[in-house]
XYZ file of C-alpha atoms in Angstrom:
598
model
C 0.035 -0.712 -18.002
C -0.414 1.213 -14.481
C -4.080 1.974 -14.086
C -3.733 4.976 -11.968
C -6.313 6.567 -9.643
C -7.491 8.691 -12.272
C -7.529 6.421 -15.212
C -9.920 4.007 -13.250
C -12.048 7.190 -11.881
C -12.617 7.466 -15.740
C -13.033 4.202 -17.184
C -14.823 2.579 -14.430
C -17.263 5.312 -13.501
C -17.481 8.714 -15.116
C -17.465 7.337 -18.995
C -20.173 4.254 -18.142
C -22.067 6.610 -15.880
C -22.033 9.708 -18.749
C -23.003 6.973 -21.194
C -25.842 5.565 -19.061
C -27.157 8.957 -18.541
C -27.072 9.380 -22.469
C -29.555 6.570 -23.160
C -32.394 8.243 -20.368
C -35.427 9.878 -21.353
C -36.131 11.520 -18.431
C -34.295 13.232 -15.503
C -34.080 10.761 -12.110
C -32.892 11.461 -8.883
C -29.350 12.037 -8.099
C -27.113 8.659 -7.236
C -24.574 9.211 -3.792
C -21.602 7.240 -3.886
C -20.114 7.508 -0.144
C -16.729 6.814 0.547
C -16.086 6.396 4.439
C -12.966 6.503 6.532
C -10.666 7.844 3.690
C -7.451 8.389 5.782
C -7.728 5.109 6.483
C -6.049 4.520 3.559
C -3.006 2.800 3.598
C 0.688 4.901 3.139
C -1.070 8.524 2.962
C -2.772 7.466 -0.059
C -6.098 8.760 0.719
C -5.309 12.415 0.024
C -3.946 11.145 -3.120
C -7.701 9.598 -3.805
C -9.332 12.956 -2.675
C -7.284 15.194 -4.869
C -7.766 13.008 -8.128
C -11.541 12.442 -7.384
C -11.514 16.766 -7.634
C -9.368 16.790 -10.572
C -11.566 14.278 -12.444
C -15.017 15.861 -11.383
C -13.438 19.422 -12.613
C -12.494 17.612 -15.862
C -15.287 16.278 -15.812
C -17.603 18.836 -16.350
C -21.857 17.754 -17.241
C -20.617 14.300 -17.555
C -20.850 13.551 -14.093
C -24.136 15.253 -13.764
C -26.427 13.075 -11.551
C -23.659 11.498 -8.917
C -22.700 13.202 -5.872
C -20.370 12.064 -3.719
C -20.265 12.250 0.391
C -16.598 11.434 1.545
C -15.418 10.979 5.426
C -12.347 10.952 6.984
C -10.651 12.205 9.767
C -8.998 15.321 9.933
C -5.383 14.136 8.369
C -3.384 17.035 7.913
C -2.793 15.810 3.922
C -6.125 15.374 3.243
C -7.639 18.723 5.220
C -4.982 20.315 2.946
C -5.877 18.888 -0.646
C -9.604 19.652 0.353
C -8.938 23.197 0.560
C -9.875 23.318 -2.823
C -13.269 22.422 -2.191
C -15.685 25.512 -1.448
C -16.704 26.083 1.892
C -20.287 24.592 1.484
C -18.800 21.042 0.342
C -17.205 20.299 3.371
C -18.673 19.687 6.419
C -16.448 19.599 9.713
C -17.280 17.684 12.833
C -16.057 20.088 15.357
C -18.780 22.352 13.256
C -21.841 20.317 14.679
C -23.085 21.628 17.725
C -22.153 19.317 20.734
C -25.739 18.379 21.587
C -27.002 17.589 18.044
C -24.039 14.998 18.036
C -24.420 13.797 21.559
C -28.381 13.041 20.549
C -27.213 11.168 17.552
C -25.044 8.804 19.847
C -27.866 8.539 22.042
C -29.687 7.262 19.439
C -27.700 4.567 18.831
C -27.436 3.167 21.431
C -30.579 3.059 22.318
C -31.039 0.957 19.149
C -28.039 -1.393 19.347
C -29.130 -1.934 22.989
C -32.861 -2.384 23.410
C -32.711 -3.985 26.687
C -30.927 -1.038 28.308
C -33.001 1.304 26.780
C -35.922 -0.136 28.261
C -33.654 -1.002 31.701
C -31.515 1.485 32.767
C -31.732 4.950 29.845
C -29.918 6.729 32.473
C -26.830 4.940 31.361
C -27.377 5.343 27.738
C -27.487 8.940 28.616
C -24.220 9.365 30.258
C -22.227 6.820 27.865
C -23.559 9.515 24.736
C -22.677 12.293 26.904
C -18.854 10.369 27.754
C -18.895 10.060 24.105
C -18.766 13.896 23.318
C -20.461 12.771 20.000
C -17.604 10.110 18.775
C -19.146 7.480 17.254
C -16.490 5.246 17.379
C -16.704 5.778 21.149
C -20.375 4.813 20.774
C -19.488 1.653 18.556
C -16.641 0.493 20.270
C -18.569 0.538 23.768
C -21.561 -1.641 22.021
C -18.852 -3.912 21.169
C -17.602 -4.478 24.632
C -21.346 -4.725 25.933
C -22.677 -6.868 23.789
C -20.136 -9.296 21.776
C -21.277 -10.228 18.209
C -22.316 -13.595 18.077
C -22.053 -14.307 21.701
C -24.528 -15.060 24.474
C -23.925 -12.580 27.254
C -26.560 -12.652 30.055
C -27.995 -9.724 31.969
C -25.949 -9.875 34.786
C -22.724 -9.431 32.376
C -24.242 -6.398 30.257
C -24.587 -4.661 33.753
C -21.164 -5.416 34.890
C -19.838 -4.017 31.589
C -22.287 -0.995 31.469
C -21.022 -0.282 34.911
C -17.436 -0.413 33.975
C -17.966 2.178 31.323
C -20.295 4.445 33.009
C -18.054 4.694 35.917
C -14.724 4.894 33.592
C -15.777 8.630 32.764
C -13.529 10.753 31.229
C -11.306 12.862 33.336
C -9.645 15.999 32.281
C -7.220 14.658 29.582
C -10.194 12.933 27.662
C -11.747 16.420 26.846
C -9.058 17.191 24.050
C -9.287 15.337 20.477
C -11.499 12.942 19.731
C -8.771 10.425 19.329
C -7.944 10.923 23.066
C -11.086 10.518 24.394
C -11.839 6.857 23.107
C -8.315 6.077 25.005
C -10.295 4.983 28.679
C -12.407 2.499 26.959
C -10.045 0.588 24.921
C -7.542 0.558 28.354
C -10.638 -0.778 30.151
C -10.949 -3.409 27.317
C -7.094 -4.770 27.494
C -7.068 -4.575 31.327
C -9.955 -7.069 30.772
C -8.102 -9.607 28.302
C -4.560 -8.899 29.505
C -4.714 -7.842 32.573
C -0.631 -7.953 34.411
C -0.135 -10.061 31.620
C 1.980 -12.840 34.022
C -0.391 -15.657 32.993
C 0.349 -17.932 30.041
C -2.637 -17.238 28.557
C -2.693 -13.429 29.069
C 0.974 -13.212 27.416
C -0.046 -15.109 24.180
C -3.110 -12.578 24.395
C -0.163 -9.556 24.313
C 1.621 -11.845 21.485
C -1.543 -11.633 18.856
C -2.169 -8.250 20.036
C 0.840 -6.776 19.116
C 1.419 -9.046 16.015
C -2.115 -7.985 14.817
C -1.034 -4.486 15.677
C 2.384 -4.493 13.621
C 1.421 -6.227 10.884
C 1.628 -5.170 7.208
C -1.823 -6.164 6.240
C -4.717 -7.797 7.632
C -3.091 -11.794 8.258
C -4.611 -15.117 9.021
C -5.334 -16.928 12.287
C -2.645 -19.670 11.628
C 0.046 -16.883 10.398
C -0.837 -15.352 14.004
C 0.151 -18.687 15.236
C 3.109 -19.510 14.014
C 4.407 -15.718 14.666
C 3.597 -16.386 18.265
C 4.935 -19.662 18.357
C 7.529 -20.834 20.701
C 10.433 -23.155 20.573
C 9.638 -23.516 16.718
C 6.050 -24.966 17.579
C 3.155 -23.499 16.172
C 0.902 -22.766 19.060
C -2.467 -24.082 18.869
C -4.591 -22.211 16.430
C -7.505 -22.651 18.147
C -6.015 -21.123 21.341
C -5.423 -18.121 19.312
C -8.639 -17.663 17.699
C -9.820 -17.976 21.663
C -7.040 -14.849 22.414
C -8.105 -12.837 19.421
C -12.082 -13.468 19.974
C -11.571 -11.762 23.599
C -10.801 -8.629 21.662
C -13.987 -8.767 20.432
C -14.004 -5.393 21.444
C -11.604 -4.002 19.135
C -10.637 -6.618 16.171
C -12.719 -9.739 14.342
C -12.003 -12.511 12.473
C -13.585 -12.195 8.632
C -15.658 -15.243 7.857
C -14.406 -13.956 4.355
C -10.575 -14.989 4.365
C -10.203 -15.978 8.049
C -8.091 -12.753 8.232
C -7.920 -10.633 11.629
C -9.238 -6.702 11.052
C -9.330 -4.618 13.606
C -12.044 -2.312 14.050
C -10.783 1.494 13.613
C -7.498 2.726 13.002
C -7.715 4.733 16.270
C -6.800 1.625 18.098
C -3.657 0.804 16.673
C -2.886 4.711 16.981
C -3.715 4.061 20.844
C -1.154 0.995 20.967
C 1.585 1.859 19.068
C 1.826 5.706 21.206
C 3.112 5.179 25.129
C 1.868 8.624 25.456
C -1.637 7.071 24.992
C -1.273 3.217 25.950
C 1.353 3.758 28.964
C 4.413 1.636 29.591
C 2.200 -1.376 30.415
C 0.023 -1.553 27.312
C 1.741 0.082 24.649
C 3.579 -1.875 22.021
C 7.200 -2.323 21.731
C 7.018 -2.395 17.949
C 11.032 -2.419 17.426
C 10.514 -5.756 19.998
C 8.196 -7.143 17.884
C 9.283 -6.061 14.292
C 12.646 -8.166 15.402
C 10.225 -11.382 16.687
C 8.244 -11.256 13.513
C 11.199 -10.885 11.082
C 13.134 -13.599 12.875
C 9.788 -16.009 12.108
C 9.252 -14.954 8.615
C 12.997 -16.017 8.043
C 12.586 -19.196 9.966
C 9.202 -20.065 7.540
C 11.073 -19.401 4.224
C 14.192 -21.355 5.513
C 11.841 -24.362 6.085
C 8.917 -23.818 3.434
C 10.722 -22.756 0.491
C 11.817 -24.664 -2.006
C 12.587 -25.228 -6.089
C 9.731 -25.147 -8.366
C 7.331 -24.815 -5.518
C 4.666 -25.289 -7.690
C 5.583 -27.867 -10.032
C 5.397 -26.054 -13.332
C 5.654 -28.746 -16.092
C 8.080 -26.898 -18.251
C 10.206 -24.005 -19.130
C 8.571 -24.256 -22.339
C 5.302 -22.423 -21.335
C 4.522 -18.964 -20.310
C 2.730 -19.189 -16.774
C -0.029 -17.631 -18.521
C -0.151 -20.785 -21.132
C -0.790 -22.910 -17.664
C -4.677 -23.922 -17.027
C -4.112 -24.570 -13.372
C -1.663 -21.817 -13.056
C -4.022 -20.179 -9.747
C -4.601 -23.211 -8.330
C -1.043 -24.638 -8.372
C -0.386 -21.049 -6.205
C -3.062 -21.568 -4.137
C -2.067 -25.267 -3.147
C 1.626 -24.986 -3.356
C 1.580 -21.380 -1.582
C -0.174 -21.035 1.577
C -1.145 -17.375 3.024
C 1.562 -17.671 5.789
C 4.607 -18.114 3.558
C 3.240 -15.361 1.253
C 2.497 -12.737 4.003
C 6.765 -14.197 4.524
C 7.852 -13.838 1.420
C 6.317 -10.399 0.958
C 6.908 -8.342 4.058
C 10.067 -9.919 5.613
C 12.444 -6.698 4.894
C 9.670 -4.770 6.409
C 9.789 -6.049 9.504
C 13.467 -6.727 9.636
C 14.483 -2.878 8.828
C 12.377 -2.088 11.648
C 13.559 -3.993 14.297
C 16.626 -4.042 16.409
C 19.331 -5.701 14.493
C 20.930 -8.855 15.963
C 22.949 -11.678 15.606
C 20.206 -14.646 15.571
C 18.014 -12.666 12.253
C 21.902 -12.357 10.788
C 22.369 -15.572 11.296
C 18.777 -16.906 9.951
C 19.297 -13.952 6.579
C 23.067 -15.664 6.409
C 21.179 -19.231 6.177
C 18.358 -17.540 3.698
C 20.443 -15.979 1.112
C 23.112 -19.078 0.751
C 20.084 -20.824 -1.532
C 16.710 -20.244 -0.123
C 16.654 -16.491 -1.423
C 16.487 -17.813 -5.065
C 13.355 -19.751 -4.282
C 12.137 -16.744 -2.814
C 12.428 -14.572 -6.129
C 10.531 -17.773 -7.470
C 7.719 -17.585 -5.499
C 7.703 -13.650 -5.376
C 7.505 -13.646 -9.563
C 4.536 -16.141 -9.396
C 2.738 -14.234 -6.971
C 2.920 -11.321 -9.253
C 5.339 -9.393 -7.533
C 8.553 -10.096 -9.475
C 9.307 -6.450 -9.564
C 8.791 -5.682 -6.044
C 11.412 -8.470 -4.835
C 13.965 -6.169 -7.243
C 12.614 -3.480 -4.557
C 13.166 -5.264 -1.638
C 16.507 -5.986 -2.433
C 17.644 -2.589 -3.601
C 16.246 -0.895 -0.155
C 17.541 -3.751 2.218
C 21.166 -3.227 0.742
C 20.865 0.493 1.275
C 19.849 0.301 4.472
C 22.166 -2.600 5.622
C 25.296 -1.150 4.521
C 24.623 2.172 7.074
C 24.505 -0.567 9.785
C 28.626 -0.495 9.923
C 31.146 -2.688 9.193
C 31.526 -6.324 9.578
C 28.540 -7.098 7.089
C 31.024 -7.471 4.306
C 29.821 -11.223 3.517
C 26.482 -10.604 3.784
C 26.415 -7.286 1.840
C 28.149 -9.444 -1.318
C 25.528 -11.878 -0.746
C 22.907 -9.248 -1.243
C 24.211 -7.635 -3.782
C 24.343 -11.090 -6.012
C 20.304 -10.974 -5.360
C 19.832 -7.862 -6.532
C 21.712 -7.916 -9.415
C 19.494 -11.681 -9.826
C 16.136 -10.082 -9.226
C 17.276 -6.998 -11.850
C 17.815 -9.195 -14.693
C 15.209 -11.770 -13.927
C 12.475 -9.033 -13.387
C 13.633 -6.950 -16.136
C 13.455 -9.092 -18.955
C 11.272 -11.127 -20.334
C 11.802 -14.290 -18.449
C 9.961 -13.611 -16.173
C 6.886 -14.290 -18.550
C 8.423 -18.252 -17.550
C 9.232 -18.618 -14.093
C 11.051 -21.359 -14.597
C 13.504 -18.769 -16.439
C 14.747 -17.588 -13.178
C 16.982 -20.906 -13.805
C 17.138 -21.519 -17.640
C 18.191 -18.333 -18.343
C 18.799 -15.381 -15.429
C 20.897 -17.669 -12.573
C 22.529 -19.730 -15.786
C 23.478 -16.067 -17.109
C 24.844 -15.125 -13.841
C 26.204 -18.128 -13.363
C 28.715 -17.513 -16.158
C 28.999 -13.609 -16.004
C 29.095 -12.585 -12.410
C 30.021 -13.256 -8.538
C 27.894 -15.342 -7.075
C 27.926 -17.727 -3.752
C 29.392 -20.633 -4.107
C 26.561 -22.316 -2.791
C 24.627 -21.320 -5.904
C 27.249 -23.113 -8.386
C 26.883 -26.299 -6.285
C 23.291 -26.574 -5.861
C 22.336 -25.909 -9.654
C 25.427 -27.782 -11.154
C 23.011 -29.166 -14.041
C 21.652 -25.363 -15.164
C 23.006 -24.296 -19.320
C 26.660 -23.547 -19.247
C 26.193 -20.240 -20.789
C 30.168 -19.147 -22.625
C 30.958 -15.969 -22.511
C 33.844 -15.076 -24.513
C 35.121 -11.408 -24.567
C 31.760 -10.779 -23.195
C 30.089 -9.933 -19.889
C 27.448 -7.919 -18.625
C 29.388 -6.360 -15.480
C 29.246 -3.595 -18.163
C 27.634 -1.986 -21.455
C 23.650 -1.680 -21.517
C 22.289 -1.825 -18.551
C 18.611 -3.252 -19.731
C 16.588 -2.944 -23.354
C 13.163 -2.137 -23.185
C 10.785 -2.515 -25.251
C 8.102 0.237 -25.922
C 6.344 -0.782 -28.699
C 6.575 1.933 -30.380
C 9.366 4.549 -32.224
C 10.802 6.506 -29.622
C 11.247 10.242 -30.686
C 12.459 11.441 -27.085
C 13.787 10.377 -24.103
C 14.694 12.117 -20.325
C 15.920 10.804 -16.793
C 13.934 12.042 -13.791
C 16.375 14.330 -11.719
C 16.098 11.677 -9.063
C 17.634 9.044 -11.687
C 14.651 6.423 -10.593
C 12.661 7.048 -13.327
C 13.022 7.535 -17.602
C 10.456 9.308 -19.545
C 9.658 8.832 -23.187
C 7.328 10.556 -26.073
C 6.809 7.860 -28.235
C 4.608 7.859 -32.382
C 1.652 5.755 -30.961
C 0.867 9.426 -29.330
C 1.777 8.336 -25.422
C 4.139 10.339 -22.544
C 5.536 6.674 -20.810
C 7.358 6.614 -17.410
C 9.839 3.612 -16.910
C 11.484 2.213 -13.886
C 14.998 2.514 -14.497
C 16.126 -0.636 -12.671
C 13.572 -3.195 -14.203
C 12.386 -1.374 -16.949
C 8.641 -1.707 -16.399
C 6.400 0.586 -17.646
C 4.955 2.925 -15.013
C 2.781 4.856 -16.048
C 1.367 5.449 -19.676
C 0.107 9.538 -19.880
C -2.645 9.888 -23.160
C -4.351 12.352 -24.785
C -2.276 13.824 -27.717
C -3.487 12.754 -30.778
C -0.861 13.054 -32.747
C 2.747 11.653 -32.123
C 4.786 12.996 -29.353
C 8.106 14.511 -30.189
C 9.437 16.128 -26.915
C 9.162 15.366 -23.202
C 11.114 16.843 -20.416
C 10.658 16.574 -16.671
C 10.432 19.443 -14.099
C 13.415 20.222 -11.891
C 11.530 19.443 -8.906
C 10.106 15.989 -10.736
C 6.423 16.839 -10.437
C 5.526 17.581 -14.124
C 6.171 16.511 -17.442
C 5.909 18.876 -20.422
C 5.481 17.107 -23.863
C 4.837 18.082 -27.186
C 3.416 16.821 -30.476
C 2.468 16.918 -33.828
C -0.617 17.709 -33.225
C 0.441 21.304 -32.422
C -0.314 21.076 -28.796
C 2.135 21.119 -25.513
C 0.968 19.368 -22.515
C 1.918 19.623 -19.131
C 1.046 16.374 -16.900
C 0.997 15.643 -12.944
C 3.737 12.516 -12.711
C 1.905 11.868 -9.624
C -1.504 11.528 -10.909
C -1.395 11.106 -15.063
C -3.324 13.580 -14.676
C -3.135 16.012 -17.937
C -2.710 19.325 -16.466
C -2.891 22.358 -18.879
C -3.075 21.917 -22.694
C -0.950 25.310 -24.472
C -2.245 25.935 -27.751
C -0.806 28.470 -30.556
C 1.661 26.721 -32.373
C 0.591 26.149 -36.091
C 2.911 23.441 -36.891
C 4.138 20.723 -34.947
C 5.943 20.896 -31.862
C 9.913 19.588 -32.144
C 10.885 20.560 -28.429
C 9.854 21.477 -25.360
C 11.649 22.565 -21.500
C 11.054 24.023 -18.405
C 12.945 26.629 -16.463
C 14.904 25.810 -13.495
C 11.755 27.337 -11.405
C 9.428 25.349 -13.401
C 7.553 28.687 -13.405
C 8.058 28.816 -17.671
C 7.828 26.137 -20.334
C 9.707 27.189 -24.135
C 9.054 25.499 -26.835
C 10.230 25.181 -30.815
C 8.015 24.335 -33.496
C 7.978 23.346 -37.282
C 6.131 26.810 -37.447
C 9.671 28.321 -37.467
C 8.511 30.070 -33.584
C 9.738 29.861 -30.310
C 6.747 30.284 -27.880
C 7.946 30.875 -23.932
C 4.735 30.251 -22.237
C 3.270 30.532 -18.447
C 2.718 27.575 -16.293
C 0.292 29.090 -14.371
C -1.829 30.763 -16.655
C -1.214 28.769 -19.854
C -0.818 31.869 -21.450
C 1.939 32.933 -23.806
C 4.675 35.056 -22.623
C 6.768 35.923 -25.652
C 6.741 34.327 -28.915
């Protein structure tokens, strides 16, 4: 099941919180949960976060009396929007605070982050808070540079960098946004490490810069190393934990995971933007996407490999395996999974050339089915169907000339569909037994395929084959009363007797999202035209309209005495009608939850 936003808002916090409260005698004071740097969220998500935090605390009601909640972010125009539906008194906007209460607070800090200067030389303290305009992450990142964590840095090389800021003060173009104004001190801070960049050390410094910078999520020291590796040799790791500790700065190594994180998102904002960085610092991302790609390809080609992890037999689920974690975690290492998971991210942003052909060419003739392997025990079976799916789309608007390769890809995806969407893929060793044997026999496949697995089941198909017919059976667990495709075709809805609204992927037939709440079984479900709602209804006399987005159960219309048999919108999604056993038709308002006409 997809535990949504707002399920886990619920389960994990509002119901133990509401039932804590319950057991109190007396009244105590109120708990703050804060929630910092919410645009920092990953793909947009964090208005997502913000709007179904509202719509739970709204649902909500007494049961969340007691916990307040203090969220910051910067001003992203998604998130600014969704909290427009927060009064005026809950939010609190920086530009708001008057310039010298915020200036103070800088000054502030510093003064007790650097105790020496204080004492030494306030004056400077006082113009760095007033250079900061009351940004703290100008503040923070200029501690940073004067006084490394962890290092020994003598008096003599405080002043220097003191001196360097202090005299770096911000011209003109530094008195916009706040995100411009930070844009002097992290220049000062790469001229430092990077300088013209001509030096063998300074250019691996640019490498791990801009593969820290492009990467799809925080990635280990050795990763770093062999992406920056040269001649197929993995540079020395400890030379690049020496490049990426001069950034100290701006990025640090977690003692957690050994994973590089870089500060604030403001940086990479800084470095990806030649409006910002200039010509000399910014990053060439398409560059880079193409030199990352190329050595993700080149560490699956070498690294992967059948049965990676030595599974015993085809006779267990991986679940049924003790050492099933372990067996990942030796047989796995974090630079062929950051590979195996973000390859086609990288490639479909780079500049397309004949050496990553080549090395894809060389990937998909056998090493591809490995791949699906190791992407199924890392618990991201359906996501390789994904990968597949979007990489064909996108490679067959490249032109022509790709005919091989395209029929090459389009044996994988058809693979990773079947494999993902059944329930093989309980048993990775399945992807052998009983998806590649299957296609094998039924479709068109590389040859190189037949003559590596020559040994698989000889599966005889006779008057059969599944180039056509049903496309996938799934299972819901339940008797299924109604069914409807999304408008976009991606997605199949279903109101099913154990009282559930379930979304399904249409291409691996995984279960989505479940929506509950009815309590009685569902017996109608429609999308919206525009595929935002779902309107359901139910035995239990009610019609529900839920947020696809969210699960979120918008509006519950009540007035039918009987159960409801069917339910629709109107093309505007403006009107819901519905029929029930109560021998009515009830045409009701989506807006108001009222009834129109009955």
């Amino acid at each position: 099941m997809a535990y949504v936003i707002e399920k886990q808002l619920t389960e994990l916090l509002i119901q133990p919180w509401h039932k804590s409260r319950q057991n109190q005698l007396e009244e105590r004071l109120p708990v703050l949960v804060v929630i910092d740097a919410l645009d920092e969220i990953e793909g947009g998500e964090g208005s997502r976060f913000i709007e179904a935090l509202i719509t739970n605390i709204n649902h909500a009601g007494p049961k969340v009396h007691g916990i307040k909640f203090l969220v910051t972010s910067r001003p992203d125009p998604d998130i600014v929007s969704t909290c427009k539906k927060l009064k005026v008194e809950a939010m609190y906007k920086l530009e708001d605070v008057e310039p010298e209460t915020a200036i103070t607070d800088v000054k502030k800090f510093l003064e007790t982050e650097l105790p020496d200067i204080k004492e030494k030389e306030p004056s400077s303290l006082e113009i760095i808070a007033r250079q900061s305009q009351g940004v703290f992450i100008y503040a923070s990142t200029a501690v940073r540079y004067i006084l490394p964590k962890g290092q020994k840095v003598s008096w003599g090389q405080k002043q220097d960098r003191l001196r360097a800021i202090v005299n770096d003060s911000p011209s003109s173009n530094h008195l916009g946004p706040a995100d411009l104004l930070i844009d002097g001190l992290y220049k000062q801070v790469l001229a430092e490490v990077i300088g013209d960049g001509r030096t063998d050390v300074t250019k691996m410094c640019r490498q791990v810069l801009d593969t820290i910078a492009i990467a799809q999520q925080p990635i280990s020291v050795t990763t770093i190393a062999q992406f920056v590796s040269q001649d197929d040799q993995m540079s020395d790791v400890e030379a690049v934990r020496n490049a990426i500790e001069a950034f100290y700065a701006i990025a640090y190594i977690s003692e957690k995971d050994n994973c590089v994180y870089i500060y604030h998102k403001s940086f990479l904002d800084f470095l990806l933007s030649s409006q910002r960085a200039g010509d000399q610092l910014v990053c060439n991302a398409s560059v880079h996407h193409g030199v990352i790609a190329k050595h993700c390809l080149k560490v699956m080609n070498t690294s992967l490999k059948f049965n990676v992890c030595n599974l015993p037999s085809s006779f267990f689920l991986d679940s049924e395996i003790s050492d099933f974690d372990t067996k990942i975690a030796g047989s796995i290492n974090n630079s062929l999974q950051y590979c195996c998971l973000f390859w086609v991210d990288h490639l479909m942003k780079a500049l397309l050339g004949v050496e990553v052909l080549n090395l894809w060419n060389e990937f998909g003739k056998i090493k591809a089915i490995f791949w699906i392997e190791v992407m199924n025990l890392l618990g991201a079976g359906r996501r390789s169907y994904e990968i597949m799916r979007t990489f064909k789309q996108w490679l067959s608007k490249k032109g022509i000339g790709l005919e091989n390769l395209l029929g090459m890809i389009t044996a994988l995806e058809k693979l990773t569909q079947t494999f993902t969407g059944s329930p093989a893929r309980l048993s990775t060793p399945h992807l052998y037994m009983s998806s590649l044997a299957t296609e094998l026999a039924t479709s068109k496949v590389p040859n190189t395929w037949r003559d590596y697995f020559p040994h698989l089941p000889q599966v005889v198909c006779e008057g059969v084959s599944n180039q056509s017919g049903a496309k996938m059976r799934i299972n819901t667990g339940s008797f299924v009363n109604s069914v409807a495709f999304s408008n976009d075709g991606l997605s199949i809805v279903s109101g099913l007797s154990n009282k559930t609204v379930c979304i399904w992927d249409v291409d691996t037939g995984v279960k989505v999202q479940a929506l509950e709440g009815h309590s009685g079984s569902v017996q109608s479900v429609a999308p919206s035209y525009d595929g935002s709602r779902i309107v359901s209804g139910s035995t239990d006399k009610s019609v529900r309209i839920w947020d696809v987005n969210t699960g979120m159960n918008l509006q519950t219309l009540e007035g039918h005495t009987g159960a409801v048999m069917s339910v629709a919108f109107s093309s505007d999604g403006s009107r819901i009608v519905s029929s029930s056993a109560d021998n009515t038709i009830r045409i009701w308002d989506t807006h108001s939850g009222g009834t129109l006409q009955t």
